[in-house]
Amino acid sequence: MVTFKKPDVRAFLKTVKVTRFAVSPDGKTIAFQADFTGVPEIWAMDVEVGFPYQLTSVGQVAYDLRFSTDGSFIIVSFDHDGNEKAQLYGLSVEGGELTPIRTRENTHFNVCAQSKDGQTLYYTSDQDNKTYFNLYTYHFETEEESMVLEGEGARLSLSALSEDEQSFTYANVYGNTSSVGYLYRNGTSEPLIPGADREHVTSDSVILKDGTVYFTTNVNQEFSFLARYSPQTKTFEELLTIDGEAITSLTLTEDETSMYLIATAGVLDKCYHYHLDTGVYEERALPVKSVEQVELTTSGSLVVLGSTPTRPSNIYMYHENKWNQLTEVRVTGIHEQELSEPDVIRYSSYDGLEIEALLYKPQPDKANGYTVLMPHGGPQWADLLDYDANSQILVYEGYQVFMPNYRGSTRYGASFTKMVEGDWGDGPRFDILQGLDELAVQKKIDPEKLVVLGGSYGGYMTLLLHGRHPERFKAAVDICGVSNLFSFVETVPESWKPFMNRWVGDPEKDKERLIKDSPITYLETMTKPMLVIQGANDPRVVKEESDQIVDALKKQGTDIDYLVFEDEGHGFTKVENRITMFETIIRFLHRHLHG
């Protein structure tokens, strides 16, 4: 009898990650980013054949990927080792060397749109405006660059370009919960919602041939809805509101008769087919529970990238009234039924606010009795029903995983999301603690066997919980977490600084609160074993945030391990680095929890 070795952490982390795709104009080819080789590269596949072939050998993350208008080449942007300074290149559809389009050291270029004739590229960049970005055009034939619009007072973000290039929509982004949309035409800008203040978000938009703009916004409402702006009459109309759901993206059909809407409903994503002439819409069943990207072929086939908790991200095409799976990514050596489908739970927090959360459970024969609390990043983000390798690894190792969408999370209405602004350290923390208490009362967790592990804002919350509630946890794992709110607001990217007062607080006016909410204030009570992990090139939470907490804890004798990746930024993209990280985490937990 042949005995097969049990898969380990590598099985999960060597699972291919498909993270972005583009469809050729004729709909016959799909280019996508995947890490088949252990690092992110661009691959392509002919839809009818289905077997992928490699196009690049750069080993870097692509920020944008799209075919040129005529399909003769691919436009792609890469950063370098996580520095988040994307550079623009042209790539042959056959693959090979990259041809620079717009590149400059320490500069970010963000592709936005391309003209119908393919000659002009529209993009935003911080090359002359580090704080707010400007909008530029680049002409491929003449190689001339022109500034179209200067960002002023808020980060400039282009949304949609009209087919005749006579108008475009853009947003002034004042923060995650404040983004004002405009239509630019005839050399002037006009608001998509006349008379509205900044306390709303306008996001995705499309422009019809007659100039009418369809877009999503949450103005005067909790959840984003579908709206229309007529430039002829300068009128704004609310078209479609779905109770308890936020419409987040619009994809217009080639004939402009309908569009596909993606909506969020708590931890689940939904798709609707909306008819422009009648306003009738119907739900389109999806093969996934979480949608990452949606595109339409010129023939009208819907293409989706998405995942479920037990199935990694794959590309699917809706053709002839059925979904066809174009990629086949799965966890090597582990059957889908062996993975954990989380329970969706809800509980009332300390002030009555309802919190939704996910609870992953291991197989009974593997359970070791410990629960890992995993606060998400953002903080204006959310955990949802997608494939999360980190959770599945921990569950496979016998740990239960608790992931609460505390106040400040997206997907639960504008007011809910804003609750974290100016309150990083109290409200979300109390929501988490209340969730742990509720689970303990229901005997779903052992309150004496808790670990906290988080990245980014989740890393910040890990540090804060460790410092303020050390008695609750046996160990802590912080991944690129903020340790000091004062140094954090000084070192974030320039384009973030205008909204830091709103988001985190004013270092002078809110000094006492920022001291109270900074994890570094509670060094003396950080007594439990801790592992800190950091990317050296992180531009969001710079390495010094981790350095200062590690140095201070070492001096006071806290048991602390420190792992730094020199070729990573905010989040780790290289397979071997991810494997090293999680093997280190598992060893750390085994050593301190199981002896």
Coordinates of C-alpha atoms in Angstrom, one line a residue:
M1 CA 0.0 0.0 0.0
V2 CA 1.3 3.5 -0.9
T3 CA 1.2 6.0 2.0
F4 CA 1.0 9.6 0.9
K5 CA 2.6 12.3 3.1
K6 CA 0.2 14.9 4.6
P7 CA 0.3 18.2 2.7
D8 CA 1.8 21.1 4.7
V9 CA 1.7 24.9 4.6
R10 CA 3.4 24.9 1.2
A11 CA 0.4 23.3 -0.4
F12 CA -1.7 26.4 0.4
L13 CA 1.0 29.0 -0.4
K14 CA 2.1 27.3 -3.7
T15 CA -1.4 27.5 -4.9
V16 CA -1.4 29.8 -7.9
K17 CA -2.8 33.3 -7.3
V18 CA -4.7 34.8 -10.3
T19 CA -5.1 38.5 -9.5
R20 CA -5.9 40.5 -12.6
F21 CA -7.0 39.9 -16.2
A22 CA -7.8 41.6 -19.5
V23 CA -9.8 40.4 -22.5
S24 CA -8.6 41.0 -26.1
P25 CA -10.9 43.1 -28.3
D26 CA -11.9 40.1 -30.3
G27 CA -12.7 38.1 -27.1
K28 CA -10.4 35.2 -28.1
T29 CA -7.5 35.8 -25.7
I30 CA -7.3 36.5 -22.0
A31 CA -4.2 37.9 -20.5
F32 CA -3.8 37.6 -16.7
Q33 CA -1.4 37.8 -13.8
A34 CA -0.5 34.7 -12.0
D35 CA 2.5 33.3 -9.9
F36 CA 2.9 29.9 -11.6
T37 CA 6.7 30.4 -11.4
G38 CA 6.7 31.5 -7.7
V39 CA 6.6 35.3 -8.6
P40 CA 3.9 37.3 -10.3
E41 CA 4.1 37.3 -14.1
I42 CA 1.7 38.0 -17.0
W43 CA 0.3 34.9 -18.8
A44 CA -2.2 34.5 -21.6
M45 CA -4.5 31.8 -22.9
D46 CA -6.6 31.4 -26.0
V47 CA -10.2 30.9 -24.8
E48 CA -10.8 27.9 -27.0
V49 CA -7.6 26.2 -26.1
G50 CA -7.4 27.0 -22.4
F51 CA -3.7 26.2 -21.8
P52 CA -1.7 29.3 -20.6
Y53 CA 1.5 30.6 -22.0
Q54 CA 4.0 33.0 -20.3
L55 CA 4.4 36.6 -21.5
T56 CA 6.8 38.2 -19.0
S57 CA 9.7 37.3 -16.8
V58 CA 9.9 40.3 -14.5
G59 CA 8.7 38.9 -11.1
Q60 CA 6.8 42.0 -10.1
V61 CA 3.2 42.9 -9.3
A62 CA 1.1 44.3 -12.2
Y63 CA -1.0 47.3 -11.2
D64 CA -2.9 47.5 -14.5
L65 CA -3.3 45.2 -17.4
R66 CA -5.2 45.9 -20.6
F67 CA -5.1 45.3 -24.3
S68 CA -4.6 48.2 -26.7
T69 CA -7.7 49.2 -28.5
D70 CA -6.8 47.3 -31.7
G71 CA -5.4 44.3 -29.7
S72 CA -1.9 44.6 -31.2
F73 CA -0.2 44.9 -27.8
I74 CA -0.8 44.9 -24.1
I75 CA -0.4 47.9 -21.7
V76 CA 0.8 46.9 -18.3
S77 CA 2.3 48.6 -15.2
F78 CA 4.6 47.1 -12.6
D79 CA 6.1 48.4 -9.4
H80 CA 9.4 47.1 -8.0
D81 CA 9.5 44.9 -4.9
G82 CA 6.4 46.4 -3.3
N83 CA 7.4 50.1 -3.6
E84 CA 4.0 51.0 -5.1
K85 CA 5.6 53.2 -7.8
A86 CA 4.0 51.6 -10.9
Q87 CA 5.8 52.2 -14.3
L88 CA 4.0 51.9 -17.7
Y89 CA 5.1 49.5 -20.4
G90 CA 4.1 48.0 -23.7
L91 CA 4.1 44.3 -24.1
S92 CA 3.8 42.3 -27.3
V93 CA 0.9 39.9 -27.4
E94 CA 3.5 37.2 -28.0
G95 CA 5.4 38.2 -24.8
G96 CA 9.0 39.1 -24.4
E97 CA 10.8 42.3 -23.4
L98 CA 8.9 45.3 -22.0
T99 CA 8.9 48.6 -23.9
P100 CA 8.8 51.6 -21.6
I101 CA 5.9 54.0 -22.2
R102 CA 6.1 56.2 -19.1
T103 CA 8.8 55.4 -16.5
R104 CA 10.5 57.6 -14.0
E105 CA 12.2 56.8 -10.7
N106 CA 10.1 57.3 -7.5
T107 CA 7.1 58.1 -9.6
H108 CA 3.7 56.4 -9.9
F109 CA 1.8 56.1 -13.2
N110 CA -1.8 54.9 -13.1
V111 CA -3.4 53.9 -16.4
C112 CA -7.0 55.1 -16.7
A113 CA -8.2 54.9 -20.3
Q114 CA -7.3 54.7 -24.0
S115 CA -8.8 56.5 -26.9
K116 CA -10.9 54.5 -29.4
D117 CA -8.3 55.0 -32.1
G118 CA -5.7 53.6 -29.8
Q119 CA -3.3 56.5 -30.3
T120 CA -3.8 58.3 -26.9
L121 CA -3.3 56.9 -23.4
Y122 CA -4.9 58.7 -20.4
Y123 CA -3.3 58.3 -17.0
T124 CA -2.8 60.0 -13.6
S125 CA 0.6 60.4 -12.1
D126 CA 2.4 62.1 -9.2
Q127 CA 5.4 63.1 -11.3
D128 CA 4.6 66.8 -10.9
N129 CA 2.1 66.6 -8.1
K130 CA 3.1 64.2 -5.3
T131 CA 0.1 65.0 -3.2
Y132 CA -2.9 65.2 -5.5
F133 CA -1.7 63.7 -8.8
N134 CA -2.4 65.2 -12.3
L135 CA -4.2 63.7 -15.3
Y136 CA -2.0 63.4 -18.5
T137 CA -2.3 62.1 -22.0
Y138 CA 0.4 60.4 -24.0
H139 CA 0.3 60.1 -27.8
F140 CA 2.0 56.9 -29.0
E141 CA 2.9 58.1 -32.5
T142 CA 4.3 61.5 -31.5
E143 CA 5.5 60.4 -28.0
E144 CA 4.1 63.7 -26.7
E145 CA 2.8 64.0 -23.1
S146 CA 0.3 66.7 -22.1
M147 CA -1.3 67.6 -18.8
V148 CA -5.1 67.6 -19.1
L149 CA -6.2 68.4 -15.5
E150 CA -4.3 69.3 -12.4
G151 CA -5.2 67.7 -9.1
E152 CA -6.0 70.4 -6.5
G153 CA -7.2 70.1 -2.9
A154 CA -7.9 66.3 -3.3
R155 CA -6.4 63.2 -4.9
L156 CA -7.5 63.2 -8.6
S157 CA -8.9 59.9 -9.9
L158 CA -10.1 59.4 -13.5
S159 CA -13.2 57.2 -13.8
A160 CA -14.5 57.0 -17.4
L161 CA -13.7 58.5 -20.9
S162 CA -16.3 59.2 -23.5
E163 CA -15.9 57.4 -26.9
D164 CA -15.3 60.7 -28.7
E165 CA -12.9 61.9 -26.0
Q166 CA -14.9 65.1 -25.6
S167 CA -15.6 64.4 -21.9
F168 CA -14.6 62.3 -19.0
T169 CA -15.6 61.7 -15.4
Y170 CA -13.3 61.9 -12.4
A171 CA -13.4 62.2 -8.7
N172 CA -11.8 64.4 -6.1
V173 CA -10.9 61.9 -3.4
Y174 CA -10.8 63.5 0.1
G175 CA -10.7 60.1 1.8
N176 CA -12.2 56.6 1.8
T177 CA -15.6 58.0 2.7
S178 CA -15.5 61.3 0.8
S179 CA -15.2 61.3 -3.0
V180 CA -16.9 63.9 -5.1
G181 CA -17.6 63.1 -8.8
Y182 CA -17.4 65.5 -11.7
L183 CA -17.9 65.5 -15.5
Y184 CA -15.3 67.4 -17.4
R185 CA -16.3 68.7 -20.8
N186 CA -15.7 71.8 -22.9
G187 CA -12.7 72.6 -20.7
T188 CA -14.8 72.9 -17.5
S189 CA -15.9 70.6 -14.7
E190 CA -19.5 70.2 -13.4
P191 CA -20.5 68.1 -10.4
L192 CA -22.4 64.9 -11.1
I193 CA -24.6 65.7 -8.0
P194 CA -25.3 69.4 -8.1
G195 CA -25.3 71.0 -4.6
A196 CA -24.0 67.9 -2.7
D197 CA -21.4 68.3 0.0
R198 CA -18.4 66.1 0.5
E199 CA -20.0 63.6 2.8
H200 CA -20.6 61.0 0.2
V201 CA -18.8 58.8 -2.3
T202 CA -19.1 58.7 -6.1
S203 CA -17.2 55.8 -7.6
D204 CA -17.6 53.8 -10.8
S205 CA -19.1 55.4 -13.9
V206 CA -19.8 55.0 -17.6
I207 CA -20.5 57.6 -20.3
L208 CA -22.9 56.8 -23.1
K209 CA -22.5 58.1 -26.7
D210 CA -25.1 60.8 -26.0
G211 CA -23.1 62.1 -23.1
T212 CA -25.3 60.7 -20.3
V213 CA -23.4 59.5 -17.3
Y214 CA -24.4 56.5 -15.2
F215 CA -22.6 56.1 -11.9
T216 CA -22.7 54.8 -8.3
T217 CA -23.0 57.0 -5.3
N218 CA -24.2 56.9 -1.7
V219 CA -25.2 60.5 -1.4
N220 CA -27.8 60.9 1.3
Q221 CA -28.0 57.2 1.8
E222 CA -26.1 54.4 3.6
F223 CA -25.5 52.2 0.6
S224 CA -24.4 53.1 -2.9
F225 CA -27.0 53.1 -5.6
L226 CA -27.2 53.5 -9.4
A227 CA -27.7 57.1 -10.5
R228 CA -27.7 59.1 -13.8
Y229 CA -26.6 62.6 -14.7
S230 CA -27.7 64.4 -17.8
P231 CA -25.3 67.1 -18.9
Q232 CA -27.9 68.6 -21.2
T233 CA -30.3 69.4 -18.4
K234 CA -27.7 69.2 -15.5
T235 CA -30.0 66.9 -13.6
F236 CA -29.2 64.1 -11.2
E237 CA -31.5 61.1 -10.9
E238 CA -31.6 58.1 -8.5
L239 CA -32.3 55.0 -10.6
L240 CA -31.8 51.9 -8.6
T241 CA -31.5 51.2 -4.9
I242 CA -31.2 47.7 -3.6
D243 CA -32.1 47.3 0.1
G244 CA -29.1 46.6 2.3
E245 CA -26.7 46.2 -0.7
A246 CA -24.2 48.6 -2.2
I247 CA -23.8 48.8 -6.0
T248 CA -20.0 49.1 -6.5
S249 CA -19.2 48.5 -10.2
L250 CA -20.8 49.1 -13.6
T251 CA -20.0 47.3 -16.9
L252 CA -21.8 48.6 -20.0
T253 CA -22.7 46.4 -22.9
E254 CA -21.3 47.3 -26.4
D255 CA -24.8 48.3 -27.7
E256 CA -25.5 50.4 -24.6
T257 CA -28.8 48.7 -23.9
S258 CA -27.9 47.2 -20.5
M259 CA -25.1 46.9 -17.9
Y260 CA -24.0 44.5 -15.3
L261 CA -23.9 45.7 -11.7
I262 CA -21.8 44.2 -8.9
A263 CA -23.2 44.7 -5.5
T264 CA -22.0 43.9 -2.0
A265 CA -24.2 42.4 0.6
G266 CA -22.2 42.1 3.8
V267 CA -19.7 39.2 3.2
L268 CA -21.2 38.2 -0.1
D269 CA -21.1 39.7 -3.7
K270 CA -23.9 39.7 -6.1
C271 CA -24.4 40.4 -9.8
Y272 CA -27.4 42.0 -11.6
H273 CA -28.3 42.6 -15.2
Y274 CA -29.8 46.1 -15.5
H275 CA -31.8 47.2 -18.6
L276 CA -31.3 50.9 -19.4
D277 CA -34.6 51.5 -21.3
T278 CA -36.9 49.9 -18.7
G279 CA -35.0 50.0 -15.5
V280 CA -35.8 46.3 -15.0
Y281 CA -33.0 44.2 -13.4
E282 CA -32.6 40.6 -12.6
E283 CA -30.0 38.8 -10.5
R284 CA -27.4 36.8 -12.4
A285 CA -26.2 33.8 -10.5
L286 CA -22.5 33.7 -10.0
P287 CA -20.0 30.8 -9.8
V288 CA -18.2 32.6 -7.0
K289 CA -19.1 34.3 -3.7
S290 CA -16.5 37.1 -4.0
V291 CA -15.9 39.1 -7.2
E292 CA -12.5 40.7 -7.9
Q293 CA -13.0 41.9 -11.5
V294 CA -15.6 41.9 -14.2
E295 CA -15.2 42.5 -18.0
L296 CA -17.3 42.1 -21.1
T297 CA -16.2 40.8 -24.4
T298 CA -17.3 42.7 -27.5
S299 CA -19.7 39.8 -28.2
G300 CA -21.4 40.3 -24.9
S301 CA -19.9 37.4 -22.9
L302 CA -19.4 38.3 -19.2
V303 CA -16.0 37.4 -17.7
V304 CA -15.5 37.3 -14.0
L305 CA -12.5 36.7 -11.7
G306 CA -13.5 35.5 -8.2
S307 CA -13.4 32.9 -5.5
T308 CA -15.2 31.1 -2.7
P309 CA -13.8 30.2 0.7
T310 CA -12.9 26.8 -0.5
R311 CA -11.9 27.5 -4.1
P312 CA -9.1 29.9 -5.0
S313 CA -9.5 32.8 -7.5
N314 CA -10.4 31.6 -11.1
I315 CA -11.6 33.2 -14.3
Y316 CA -15.1 32.3 -15.5
M317 CA -17.0 33.2 -18.7
Y318 CA -20.7 33.3 -19.1
H319 CA -21.5 32.0 -22.5
E320 CA -24.6 30.5 -24.0
N321 CA -26.5 30.8 -20.7
K322 CA -23.9 29.0 -18.6
W323 CA -20.7 29.7 -16.7
N324 CA -17.5 28.1 -18.1
Q325 CA -14.5 28.0 -15.9
L326 CA -11.4 29.1 -17.9
T327 CA -8.7 28.6 -15.3
E328 CA -8.4 25.6 -13.0
V329 CA -6.7 26.7 -9.8
R330 CA -7.0 24.5 -6.8
V331 CA -5.1 23.7 -3.6
T332 CA -2.6 21.0 -4.5
G333 CA -3.0 17.7 -2.7
I334 CA -6.0 18.9 -0.6
H335 CA -9.6 18.2 -1.6
E336 CA -12.0 21.1 -1.5
Q337 CA -14.1 19.3 1.1
E338 CA -11.1 19.3 3.4
L339 CA -11.1 23.1 3.5
S340 CA -13.3 25.1 5.9
E341 CA -16.5 26.9 4.9
P342 CA -16.8 29.6 7.5
D343 CA -19.9 30.2 9.6
V344 CA -21.4 33.7 9.1
I345 CA -22.3 34.9 12.6
R346 CA -23.8 38.1 13.9
Y347 CA -23.7 39.6 17.4
S348 CA -24.6 42.8 19.2
S349 CA -21.6 44.9 20.3
Y350 CA -21.3 46.8 23.6
D351 CA -23.5 49.7 22.3
G352 CA -26.0 47.5 20.4
L353 CA -24.4 47.8 17.0
E354 CA -24.7 44.6 15.0
I355 CA -21.4 43.1 13.9
E356 CA -21.1 40.4 11.2
A357 CA -18.2 38.0 11.4
L358 CA -16.7 34.8 10.0
L359 CA -15.8 31.8 12.1
Y360 CA -13.6 29.1 10.5
K361 CA -13.6 25.8 12.2
P362 CA -11.1 22.9 11.8
Q363 CA -12.1 19.3 11.4
P364 CA -12.9 17.8 14.8
D365 CA -10.1 15.3 14.6
K366 CA -7.6 18.2 13.9
A367 CA -8.8 20.8 16.4
N368 CA -6.2 21.8 19.0
G369 CA -8.5 24.0 21.1
Y370 CA -7.0 27.3 20.2
T371 CA -8.7 30.2 18.4
V372 CA -6.8 32.8 16.3
L373 CA -8.4 36.2 16.3
M374 CA -7.6 37.8 12.9
P375 CA -8.5 41.5 12.7
H376 CA -8.5 42.7 9.1
G377 CA -6.6 45.5 7.6
G378 CA -7.8 48.8 6.2
P379 CA -9.4 49.6 8.7
Q380 CA -12.0 50.5 6.0
W381 CA -12.0 47.1 4.5
A382 CA -13.8 43.8 5.3
D383 CA -13.4 40.1 5.4
L384 CA -15.7 38.3 3.1
L385 CA -16.6 34.9 1.6
D386 CA -13.5 34.7 -0.5
Y387 CA -10.5 32.3 -0.5
D388 CA -8.2 33.3 2.3
A389 CA -5.1 31.1 2.3
N390 CA -4.0 32.4 5.7
S391 CA -7.2 31.3 7.4
Q392 CA -7.2 27.9 5.6
I393 CA -3.6 27.2 6.7
L394 CA -4.4 27.9 10.3
V395 CA -7.6 25.8 10.2
Y396 CA -5.7 23.0 8.5
E397 CA -3.2 23.2 11.4
G398 CA -6.1 22.7 13.9
Y399 CA -6.8 26.3 14.8
Q400 CA -10.2 28.0 14.8
V401 CA -10.2 31.4 13.2
F402 CA -12.4 34.4 14.2
M403 CA -12.7 37.3 11.7
P404 CA -15.0 40.1 12.8
N405 CA -16.1 43.0 10.6
Y406 CA -15.9 45.6 13.3
R407 CA -17.1 49.2 13.0
G408 CA -15.1 51.0 10.3
S409 CA -15.5 48.0 8.0
T410 CA -16.9 48.6 4.5
R411 CA -20.1 46.8 3.2
Y412 CA -22.3 47.8 6.1
G413 CA -23.3 51.4 5.2
A414 CA -21.6 54.8 5.1
S415 CA -22.2 55.5 8.8
F416 CA -20.7 52.2 9.9
T417 CA -17.6 52.8 7.8
K418 CA -17.1 56.3 9.1
M419 CA -17.2 55.1 12.7
V420 CA -13.4 54.4 12.7
E421 CA -12.5 57.8 11.5
G422 CA -10.9 59.5 14.5
D423 CA -11.4 56.4 16.6
W424 CA -8.8 53.8 15.7
G425 CA -8.3 52.5 19.2
D426 CA -11.6 52.2 21.0
G427 CA -14.8 51.3 19.0
P428 CA -13.2 48.5 16.8
R429 CA -11.4 47.1 19.8
F430 CA -14.5 46.9 21.9
D431 CA -16.4 45.3 19.0
I432 CA -13.7 42.6 18.9
L433 CA -13.7 42.0 22.6
Q434 CA -17.5 41.8 22.7
G435 CA -17.3 39.2 19.9
L436 CA -14.8 37.1 21.9
D437 CA -17.0 37.3 25.0
E438 CA -20.1 36.3 23.0
L439 CA -18.3 33.2 21.5
A440 CA -17.1 32.3 25.0
V441 CA -20.6 32.4 26.4
Q442 CA -21.8 30.2 23.6
K443 CA -18.9 27.9 24.3
K444 CA -17.7 28.2 20.7
I445 CA -14.2 29.3 21.9
D446 CA -12.0 28.6 24.9
P447 CA -11.2 32.1 26.3
E448 CA -8.0 30.7 27.9
K449 CA -6.7 29.7 24.5
L450 CA -6.6 32.8 22.3
V451 CA -4.0 34.1 19.9
V452 CA -4.2 37.4 17.9
L453 CA -2.7 37.7 14.4
G454 CA -3.2 40.6 12.0
G455 CA -1.6 42.7 9.2
S456 CA -1.7 46.4 8.5
Y457 CA -4.5 47.9 10.6
G458 CA -5.0 44.3 11.8
G459 CA -1.3 44.4 12.9
Y460 CA -2.0 47.7 14.7
M461 CA -5.0 46.1 16.4
T462 CA -2.8 43.1 17.3
L463 CA -0.3 45.4 19.0
L464 CA -3.0 47.4 20.8
L465 CA -4.8 44.3 22.0
H466 CA -1.5 42.8 23.2
G467 CA -0.7 46.0 25.1
R468 CA -4.1 46.7 26.6
H469 CA -5.4 43.2 27.1
P470 CA -2.4 40.9 27.6
E471 CA -4.3 38.6 29.9
R472 CA -6.6 37.5 27.1
F473 CA -3.9 36.2 24.7
K474 CA -1.2 33.6 24.8
A475 CA 0.7 35.0 21.9
A476 CA 0.6 37.7 19.2
V477 CA 1.7 38.0 15.5
D478 CA 2.0 41.5 14.0
I479 CA 2.4 41.8 10.3
C480 CA 3.4 45.4 9.2
G481 CA 1.3 47.0 11.9
V482 CA 1.3 50.6 13.0
S483 CA 3.0 51.0 16.4
N484 CA 2.9 54.7 16.8
L485 CA 0.2 56.9 15.4
F486 CA 2.4 60.0 15.5
S487 CA 5.2 58.6 13.4
F488 CA 2.6 56.8 11.2
V489 CA 0.9 60.1 10.1
E490 CA 4.3 61.6 9.3
T491 CA 5.6 58.8 7.1
V492 CA 2.6 57.7 5.0
P493 CA 2.7 58.5 1.2
E494 CA 2.3 62.1 0.3
S495 CA -1.0 61.5 -1.4
W496 CA -2.4 60.1 1.9
K497 CA -1.4 63.1 4.1
P498 CA -4.3 65.4 3.2
F499 CA -6.9 63.1 4.8
M500 CA -4.9 61.8 7.8
N501 CA -6.5 64.3 10.2
R502 CA -9.9 63.0 9.2
W503 CA -8.9 59.4 9.2
V504 CA -6.6 59.1 12.2
G505 CA -6.5 62.5 13.9
D506 CA -4.6 65.7 14.3
P507 CA -1.2 65.2 16.1
E508 CA -1.7 68.5 18.0
K509 CA -5.4 68.9 18.5
D510 CA -5.9 65.1 19.2
K511 CA -2.6 64.5 21.0
E512 CA -4.0 62.9 24.1
R513 CA -6.2 60.5 22.1
L514 CA -3.4 59.6 19.7
I515 CA -1.2 58.8 22.7
K516 CA -4.0 56.6 24.2
D517 CA -4.5 54.8 20.9
S518 CA -0.8 54.2 20.1
P519 CA 0.3 50.7 20.9
I520 CA 3.8 51.9 21.8
T521 CA 2.1 53.6 24.9
Y522 CA 1.6 50.1 26.4
L523 CA 5.0 48.6 26.1
E524 CA 5.2 47.5 29.7
T525 CA 2.2 45.3 29.4
M526 CA 3.3 43.6 26.2
T527 CA 4.5 40.6 28.0
K528 CA 3.4 37.7 25.9
P529 CA 5.5 36.1 23.1
M530 CA 5.3 38.1 19.9
L531 CA 6.3 37.7 16.3
V532 CA 6.7 40.8 14.1
I533 CA 6.9 40.6 10.3
Q534 CA 7.7 43.5 8.0
G535 CA 8.5 44.3 4.3
A536 CA 11.5 46.6 4.1
N537 CA 10.0 48.5 1.1
D538 CA 6.6 49.1 2.7
P539 CA 5.5 52.7 1.7
R540 CA 2.4 52.7 3.8
V541 CA 3.5 51.3 7.2
V542 CA 7.3 52.0 6.9
K543 CA 9.8 49.6 8.5
E544 CA 10.5 52.0 11.3
E545 CA 7.1 51.3 12.7
S546 CA 8.1 47.7 13.4
D547 CA 11.7 48.6 14.2
Q548 CA 10.7 50.8 17.1
I549 CA 8.3 48.4 18.7
V550 CA 10.8 45.5 18.3
D551 CA 13.7 47.4 19.7
A552 CA 11.7 48.7 22.7
L553 CA 10.4 45.2 23.6
K554 CA 13.8 43.6 23.3
K555 CA 15.2 46.1 25.8
Q556 CA 12.5 45.3 28.3
G557 CA 13.0 41.5 27.8
T558 CA 9.8 40.5 26.0
D559 CA 10.1 37.3 24.1
I560 CA 10.0 38.7 20.5
D561 CA 11.0 37.4 17.0
Y562 CA 11.4 39.7 14.0
L563 CA 11.3 38.7 10.4
V564 CA 12.0 41.2 7.6
F565 CA 11.7 40.7 3.9
E566 CA 14.1 43.0 2.0
D567 CA 12.3 42.5 -1.4
E568 CA 8.7 43.1 -0.2
G569 CA 6.4 46.0 0.5
H570 CA 3.0 46.2 2.2
G571 CA 1.9 42.6 1.7
F572 CA 4.0 39.8 0.3
T573 CA 3.8 38.8 -3.3
K574 CA 6.6 36.2 -3.8
V575 CA 5.7 32.6 -3.1
E576 CA 8.9 31.6 -1.2
N577 CA 8.5 34.7 1.0
R578 CA 5.0 33.8 1.8
I579 CA 6.0 30.2 2.6
T580 CA 8.8 31.5 4.9
M581 CA 6.4 33.8 6.6
F582 CA 3.8 31.1 7.4
E583 CA 6.3 28.4 8.3
T584 CA 7.7 30.9 10.8
I585 CA 4.2 31.7 12.1
I586 CA 3.4 28.0 12.5
R587 CA 6.7 27.3 14.3
F588 CA 6.2 30.3 16.5
L589 CA 2.7 29.2 17.5
H590 CA 3.7 25.6 18.1
R591 CA 6.7 26.6 20.2
H592 CA 4.7 28.9 22.5
L593 CA 1.3 27.1 22.6
H594 CA 2.2 23.5 22.4
G595 CA 5.7 23.4 23.8

